[in-house]
């Protein structure tokens, strides 16, 4: 396979499971369990294979809580997630592994960490032309690199490269954790700093890059930055007073690219479903899924 042919797809299985659960009608297995979302994700992955994807990894939050919950009490939990959805995480993981797709069911870390770490490994391989992060999650924007590592929102088909991150957030990919630390992340459950909005955070970080480089004293701010940010003195005062809190939020927002999930992109090459896939599909009431996977493997 030539370098120009090798594209790696990293899929946010948690996001896809939620998307299928809330976007598709319920579907029960012969045994009466709700399995529609898990089957929907597996069907979607098979569609990726049918569309030409050859190297795929799927990450899930096997346990919604992670080490970040120990750092911040308000961090996201599984509270409020429908029981019928939570029960399908295990079903999805069984399906993905039986399909012969590399799976990262995360416990201490999160699915986002697994994707970030895998992206780093894949992008460093000279054979890889592009790494595609299949998720709209803004956290993963910090991993975008030129056109080498991009985000794909599979619902809308929108691809976001490094220029796209600048357009969307007003900062470089490497500043995304700092940006989230200032403005907060409702999805992950931390509020950011009082008064810091998206525009002010973008204007300041576009110049300074990282929290650590923003002076506490607004008098030391670059003149252009001071002139372009409304209430700059107030924002500087807040940051100086709550810098320790901002650094905590920065830690929450920073993905762990050193997670031990992938040694070589060859591990992601799909060679066909395992012998167990047909039985798993039959138990879930979706024999056509197995037929389609077997047909793709014979291409």
Short mmCIF file of C-alpha atoms in Angstrom, two decimals:
data_model
loop_
_atom_site.label_atom_id
_atom_site.label_comp_id
_atom_site.label_asym_id
_atom_site.label_seq_id
_atom_site.Cartn_x
_atom_site.Cartn_y
_atom_site.Cartn_z
CA UNK A 1 0.00 0.00 0.00
CA UNK A 2 1.40 3.35 -0.97
CA UNK A 3 1.57 6.25 1.44
CA UNK A 4 -1.16 8.11 -0.44
CA UNK A 5 -3.55 5.18 0.05
CA UNK A 6 -3.37 4.79 3.81
CA UNK A 7 -5.98 6.64 5.79
CA UNK A 8 -6.74 5.81 9.41
CA UNK A 9 -10.26 6.26 10.80
CA UNK A 10 -10.66 6.65 14.56
CA UNK A 11 -14.29 6.46 15.68
CA UNK A 12 -15.85 7.91 18.83
CA UNK A 13 -18.01 4.92 19.72
CA UNK A 14 -19.63 6.71 22.67
CA UNK A 15 -20.79 9.61 20.52
CA UNK A 16 -22.00 7.25 17.78
CA UNK A 17 -23.96 5.17 20.31
CA UNK A 18 -25.70 8.27 21.68
CA UNK A 19 -26.39 9.48 18.14
CA UNK A 20 -27.96 6.19 17.12
CA UNK A 21 -29.95 5.85 20.34
CA UNK A 22 -31.60 9.25 20.05
CA UNK A 23 -31.80 9.26 16.25
CA UNK A 24 -33.26 5.84 15.48
CA UNK A 25 -36.43 4.02 16.55
CA UNK A 26 -36.00 1.37 19.28
CA UNK A 27 -35.16 -2.17 18.24
CA UNK A 28 -35.22 -5.26 20.43
CA UNK A 29 -33.24 -8.49 20.21
CA UNK A 30 -35.07 -11.83 20.10
CA UNK A 31 -34.51 -11.95 23.86
CA UNK A 32 -36.25 -8.60 24.38
CA UNK A 33 -33.22 -6.37 25.10
CA UNK A 34 -32.92 -2.96 23.46
CA UNK A 35 -30.07 -3.26 20.93
CA UNK A 36 -30.98 -0.81 18.16
CA UNK A 37 -28.27 1.76 18.91
CA UNK A 38 -25.49 -0.84 19.06
CA UNK A 39 -26.64 -2.41 15.80
CA UNK A 40 -26.85 1.06 14.28
CA UNK A 41 -23.23 1.83 15.16
CA UNK A 42 -22.04 -1.53 13.81
CA UNK A 43 -24.01 -0.93 10.62
CA UNK A 44 -22.39 2.49 10.34
CA UNK A 45 -18.89 1.03 10.75
CA UNK A 46 -19.62 -1.57 8.10
CA UNK A 47 -20.74 1.26 5.82
CA UNK A 48 -17.35 2.88 6.37
CA UNK A 49 -15.68 -0.35 5.30
CA UNK A 50 -17.94 -0.54 2.25
CA UNK A 51 -16.91 3.02 1.43
CA UNK A 52 -13.24 2.11 1.34
CA UNK A 53 -12.02 2.48 4.94
CA UNK A 54 -9.31 -0.08 5.66
CA UNK A 55 -7.84 0.88 9.04
CA UNK A 56 -10.35 1.58 11.81
CA UNK A 57 -10.25 1.87 15.58
CA UNK A 58 -13.27 2.43 17.82
CA UNK A 59 -13.04 3.94 21.29
CA UNK A 60 -15.79 3.72 23.91
CA UNK A 61 -16.30 4.93 27.45
CA UNK A 62 -16.73 1.49 28.99
CA UNK A 63 -17.17 3.39 32.25
CA UNK A 64 -18.46 6.96 31.89
CA UNK A 65 -16.52 8.21 34.91
CA UNK A 66 -12.74 8.60 34.63
CA UNK A 67 -9.76 9.95 36.56
CA UNK A 68 -11.07 13.44 35.79
CA UNK A 69 -13.97 12.91 38.20
CA UNK A 70 -11.42 12.74 41.00
CA UNK A 71 -10.02 16.11 39.92
CA UNK A 72 -13.30 18.01 39.62
CA UNK A 73 -16.53 16.98 41.42
CA UNK A 74 -18.74 18.47 38.72
CA UNK A 75 -17.16 16.50 35.89
CA UNK A 76 -19.57 14.52 33.71
CA UNK A 77 -20.97 11.25 35.00
CA UNK A 78 -23.42 8.65 33.78
CA UNK A 79 -26.22 10.31 35.75
CA UNK A 80 -29.26 10.90 33.59
CA UNK A 81 -28.17 8.54 30.81
CA UNK A 82 -31.11 6.24 29.96
CA UNK A 83 -30.65 2.71 31.27
CA UNK A 84 -31.49 1.30 27.84
CA UNK A 85 -28.58 3.29 26.41
CA UNK A 86 -26.08 2.43 29.14
CA UNK A 87 -26.86 -1.25 28.66
CA UNK A 88 -25.82 -1.08 25.02
CA UNK A 89 -22.20 -0.08 25.65
CA UNK A 90 -21.36 -3.71 26.37
CA UNK A 91 -23.39 -4.88 23.38
CA UNK A 92 -21.58 -2.48 21.08
CA UNK A 93 -18.18 -3.55 22.37
CA UNK A 94 -19.00 -7.22 21.74
CA UNK A 95 -20.20 -6.37 18.23
CA UNK A 96 -17.16 -4.29 17.34
CA UNK A 97 -14.67 -6.90 18.53
CA UNK A 98 -16.56 -9.71 16.79
CA UNK A 99 -16.57 -7.63 13.61
CA UNK A 100 -12.78 -7.69 13.76
CA UNK A 101 -12.39 -3.98 14.46
CA UNK A 102 -9.85 -2.74 17.01
CA UNK A 103 -11.68 -1.63 20.15
CA UNK A 104 -10.52 0.56 23.04
CA UNK A 105 -13.03 0.26 25.93
CA UNK A 106 -11.74 2.93 28.29
CA UNK A 107 -12.02 2.84 32.07
CA UNK A 108 -9.50 5.09 33.83
CA UNK A 109 -9.12 7.30 30.76
CA UNK A 110 -11.81 8.37 28.28
CA UNK A 111 -12.58 7.48 24.69
CA UNK A 112 -11.26 10.92 23.68
CA UNK A 113 -7.89 10.08 25.27
CA UNK A 114 -7.71 6.83 23.32
CA UNK A 115 -8.45 8.59 20.05
CA UNK A 116 -5.88 11.30 20.77
CA UNK A 117 -3.18 8.77 21.61
CA UNK A 118 -3.97 6.62 18.58
CA UNK A 119 -3.95 9.70 16.34
CA UNK A 120 -0.51 10.66 17.58
CA UNK A 121 0.87 7.19 16.84
CA UNK A 122 -0.79 6.96 13.44
CA UNK A 123 0.26 10.46 12.37
CA UNK A 124 3.89 9.65 13.15
CA UNK A 125 3.84 6.74 10.70
CA UNK A 126 5.28 7.90 7.33
CA UNK A 127 2.97 5.48 5.51
CA UNK A 128 -0.13 7.28 6.76
CA UNK A 129 -1.50 9.99 4.53
CA UNK A 130 -4.28 11.10 6.85
CA UNK A 131 -5.79 10.38 10.25
CA UNK A 132 -9.53 11.02 10.44
CA UNK A 133 -11.05 11.60 13.87
CA UNK A 134 -14.69 10.65 13.43
CA UNK A 135 -16.30 12.89 16.03
CA UNK A 136 -17.61 16.46 16.29
CA UNK A 137 -16.32 16.72 19.89
CA UNK A 138 -14.48 20.03 20.32
CA UNK A 139 -11.99 18.35 22.69
CA UNK A 140 -10.50 16.44 19.77
CA UNK A 141 -9.82 19.67 17.87
CA UNK A 142 -6.59 19.88 19.90
CA UNK A 143 -5.31 16.87 17.90
CA UNK A 144 -5.85 18.39 14.46
CA UNK A 145 -2.63 18.88 12.51
CA UNK A 146 -2.63 20.55 9.11
CA UNK A 147 -4.43 18.20 6.76
CA UNK A 148 -2.65 15.19 8.27
CA UNK A 149 -5.00 14.86 11.25
CA UNK A 150 -8.56 16.11 10.71
CA UNK A 151 -11.96 15.84 12.32
CA UNK A 152 -14.97 14.44 10.50
CA UNK A 153 -18.53 15.00 11.64
CA UNK A 154 -20.13 11.95 10.06
CA UNK A 155 -23.61 13.35 10.62
CA UNK A 156 -23.00 16.47 8.54
CA UNK A 157 -20.04 15.32 6.47
CA UNK A 158 -18.02 18.39 7.53
CA UNK A 159 -14.25 17.89 7.66
CA UNK A 160 -12.26 20.24 9.91
CA UNK A 161 -8.54 20.67 9.29
CA UNK A 162 -6.16 23.06 11.07
CA UNK A 163 -7.45 26.07 9.14
CA UNK A 164 -10.96 24.99 10.05
CA UNK A 165 -10.06 24.95 13.74
CA UNK A 166 -8.78 28.52 13.44
CA UNK A 167 -12.00 29.56 11.69
CA UNK A 168 -14.26 27.82 14.23
CA UNK A 169 -12.47 28.66 17.47
CA UNK A 170 -10.14 31.54 16.60
CA UNK A 171 -7.11 29.70 17.99
CA UNK A 172 -4.61 27.05 16.91
CA UNK A 173 -5.37 23.38 17.71
CA UNK A 174 -2.68 23.40 20.39
CA UNK A 175 -4.55 26.17 22.24
CA UNK A 176 -7.88 24.33 22.42
CA UNK A 177 -7.32 23.02 25.98
CA UNK A 178 -6.43 26.56 27.12
CA UNK A 179 -9.50 27.93 25.35
CA UNK A 180 -11.74 25.36 27.03
CA UNK A 181 -10.14 26.12 30.40
CA UNK A 182 -11.19 29.77 30.03
CA UNK A 183 -14.66 29.39 28.51
CA UNK A 184 -15.60 26.07 30.11
CA UNK A 185 -17.16 22.95 28.64
CA UNK A 186 -20.78 22.27 29.55
CA UNK A 187 -20.65 18.81 28.04
CA UNK A 188 -17.81 17.82 30.35
CA UNK A 189 -19.10 19.71 33.37
CA UNK A 190 -16.62 22.46 34.14
CA UNK A 191 -17.54 26.16 33.96
CA UNK A 192 -14.42 28.05 32.92
CA UNK A 193 -13.64 31.47 34.42
CA UNK A 194 -16.14 34.20 35.17
CA UNK A 195 -16.42 36.79 32.39
CA UNK A 196 -14.28 34.92 29.90
CA UNK A 197 -16.30 34.35 26.76
CA UNK A 198 -15.44 32.68 23.48
CA UNK A 199 -14.42 35.88 21.71
CA UNK A 200 -12.22 37.21 24.50
CA UNK A 201 -10.55 33.84 25.02
CA UNK A 202 -9.91 33.54 21.28
CA UNK A 203 -8.45 37.03 21.01
CA UNK A 204 -6.08 36.56 23.93
CA UNK A 205 -5.00 33.01 23.08
CA UNK A 206 -4.54 33.81 19.39
CA UNK A 207 -1.70 36.03 20.58
CA UNK A 208 -0.34 34.24 23.65
CA UNK A 209 -1.13 30.64 22.75
CA UNK A 210 -1.32 29.26 26.29
CA UNK A 211 -2.58 30.26 29.71
CA UNK A 212 0.92 30.15 31.16
CA UNK A 213 2.01 32.91 28.79
CA UNK A 214 -0.79 35.36 29.62
CA UNK A 215 0.52 37.98 32.09
CA UNK A 216 -1.42 38.52 35.33
CA UNK A 217 -1.06 42.29 34.98
CA UNK A 218 -3.12 43.68 32.11
CA UNK A 219 -0.52 46.44 31.80
CA UNK A 220 1.85 43.80 30.52
CA UNK A 221 -0.57 42.57 27.87
CA UNK A 222 0.29 43.33 24.27
CA UNK A 223 -1.27 46.66 23.31
CA UNK A 224 -3.20 45.19 20.38
CA UNK A 225 -4.68 42.48 22.60
CA UNK A 226 -5.71 45.02 25.25
CA UNK A 227 -7.34 47.15 22.61
CA UNK A 228 -9.30 44.31 21.05
CA UNK A 229 -10.65 42.69 24.22
CA UNK A 230 -13.56 44.27 26.02
CA UNK A 231 -13.09 44.45 29.81
CA UNK A 232 -9.47 43.37 29.50
CA UNK A 233 -8.52 44.68 32.98
CA UNK A 234 -11.36 42.71 34.59
CA UNK A 235 -10.49 39.54 32.71
CA UNK A 236 -6.83 39.83 33.67
CA UNK A 237 -7.82 40.28 37.31
CA UNK A 238 -10.04 37.20 37.20
CA UNK A 239 -7.32 35.10 35.60
CA UNK A 240 -4.71 36.27 38.11
CA UNK A 241 -7.02 35.45 41.03
CA UNK A 242 -8.19 32.10 39.64
CA UNK A 243 -5.14 30.92 37.78
CA UNK A 244 -4.93 27.76 39.87
CA UNK A 245 -8.52 26.92 38.95
CA UNK A 246 -7.81 27.68 35.29
CA UNK A 247 -4.86 25.29 35.40
CA UNK A 248 -7.12 22.60 36.83
CA UNK A 249 -9.59 23.12 33.98
CA UNK A 250 -6.65 23.02 31.56
CA UNK A 251 -5.68 19.64 32.97
CA UNK A 252 -9.24 18.39 32.53
CA UNK A 253 -9.33 19.58 28.92
CA UNK A 254 -5.94 18.18 27.93
CA UNK A 255 -6.18 14.77 26.29
CA UNK A 256 -3.68 12.10 27.32
CA UNK A 257 -1.78 11.31 24.14
CA UNK A 258 0.50 8.90 25.99
CA UNK A 259 -2.31 6.39 26.57
CA UNK A 260 -1.12 2.89 25.69
CA UNK A 261 -3.66 1.97 23.02
CA UNK A 262 -1.81 1.57 19.72
CA UNK A 263 1.69 0.40 18.84
CA UNK A 264 1.40 0.20 15.05
CA UNK A 265 -1.23 1.22 12.51
CA UNK A 266 -1.14 -2.31 11.10
CA UNK A 267 -3.15 -3.29 14.18
CA UNK A 268 -6.05 -1.33 12.71
CA UNK A 269 -6.18 -3.13 9.37
CA UNK A 270 -9.52 -4.88 8.89
CA UNK A 271 -9.17 -8.43 7.61
CA UNK A 272 -12.78 -9.51 8.02
CA UNK A 273 -15.18 -10.48 10.80
CA UNK A 274 -14.24 -13.08 13.40
CA UNK A 275 -15.90 -16.49 13.48
CA UNK A 276 -18.09 -15.25 16.34
CA UNK A 277 -19.65 -12.37 14.42
CA UNK A 278 -22.44 -14.36 12.76
CA UNK A 279 -23.54 -15.85 16.08
CA UNK A 280 -23.48 -12.45 17.79
CA UNK A 281 -25.58 -10.94 15.01
CA UNK A 282 -28.06 -13.84 15.19
CA UNK A 283 -28.45 -13.35 18.94
CA UNK A 284 -29.17 -9.68 18.35
CA UNK A 285 -31.64 -10.41 15.54
CA UNK A 286 -29.56 -8.95 12.72
CA UNK A 287 -28.32 -11.76 10.48
CA UNK A 288 -28.12 -9.38 7.52
CA UNK A 289 -25.33 -7.53 9.31
CA UNK A 290 -23.20 -10.68 9.30
CA UNK A 291 -23.99 -11.37 5.65
CA UNK A 292 -22.92 -7.88 4.67
CA UNK A 293 -19.65 -8.11 6.62
CA UNK A 294 -18.79 -11.47 5.08
CA UNK A 295 -19.51 -10.08 1.62
CA UNK A 296 -17.16 -7.16 2.22
CA UNK A 297 -14.42 -9.47 3.46
CA UNK A 298 -14.58 -11.45 0.21
CA UNK A 299 -14.13 -8.40 -2.01
#
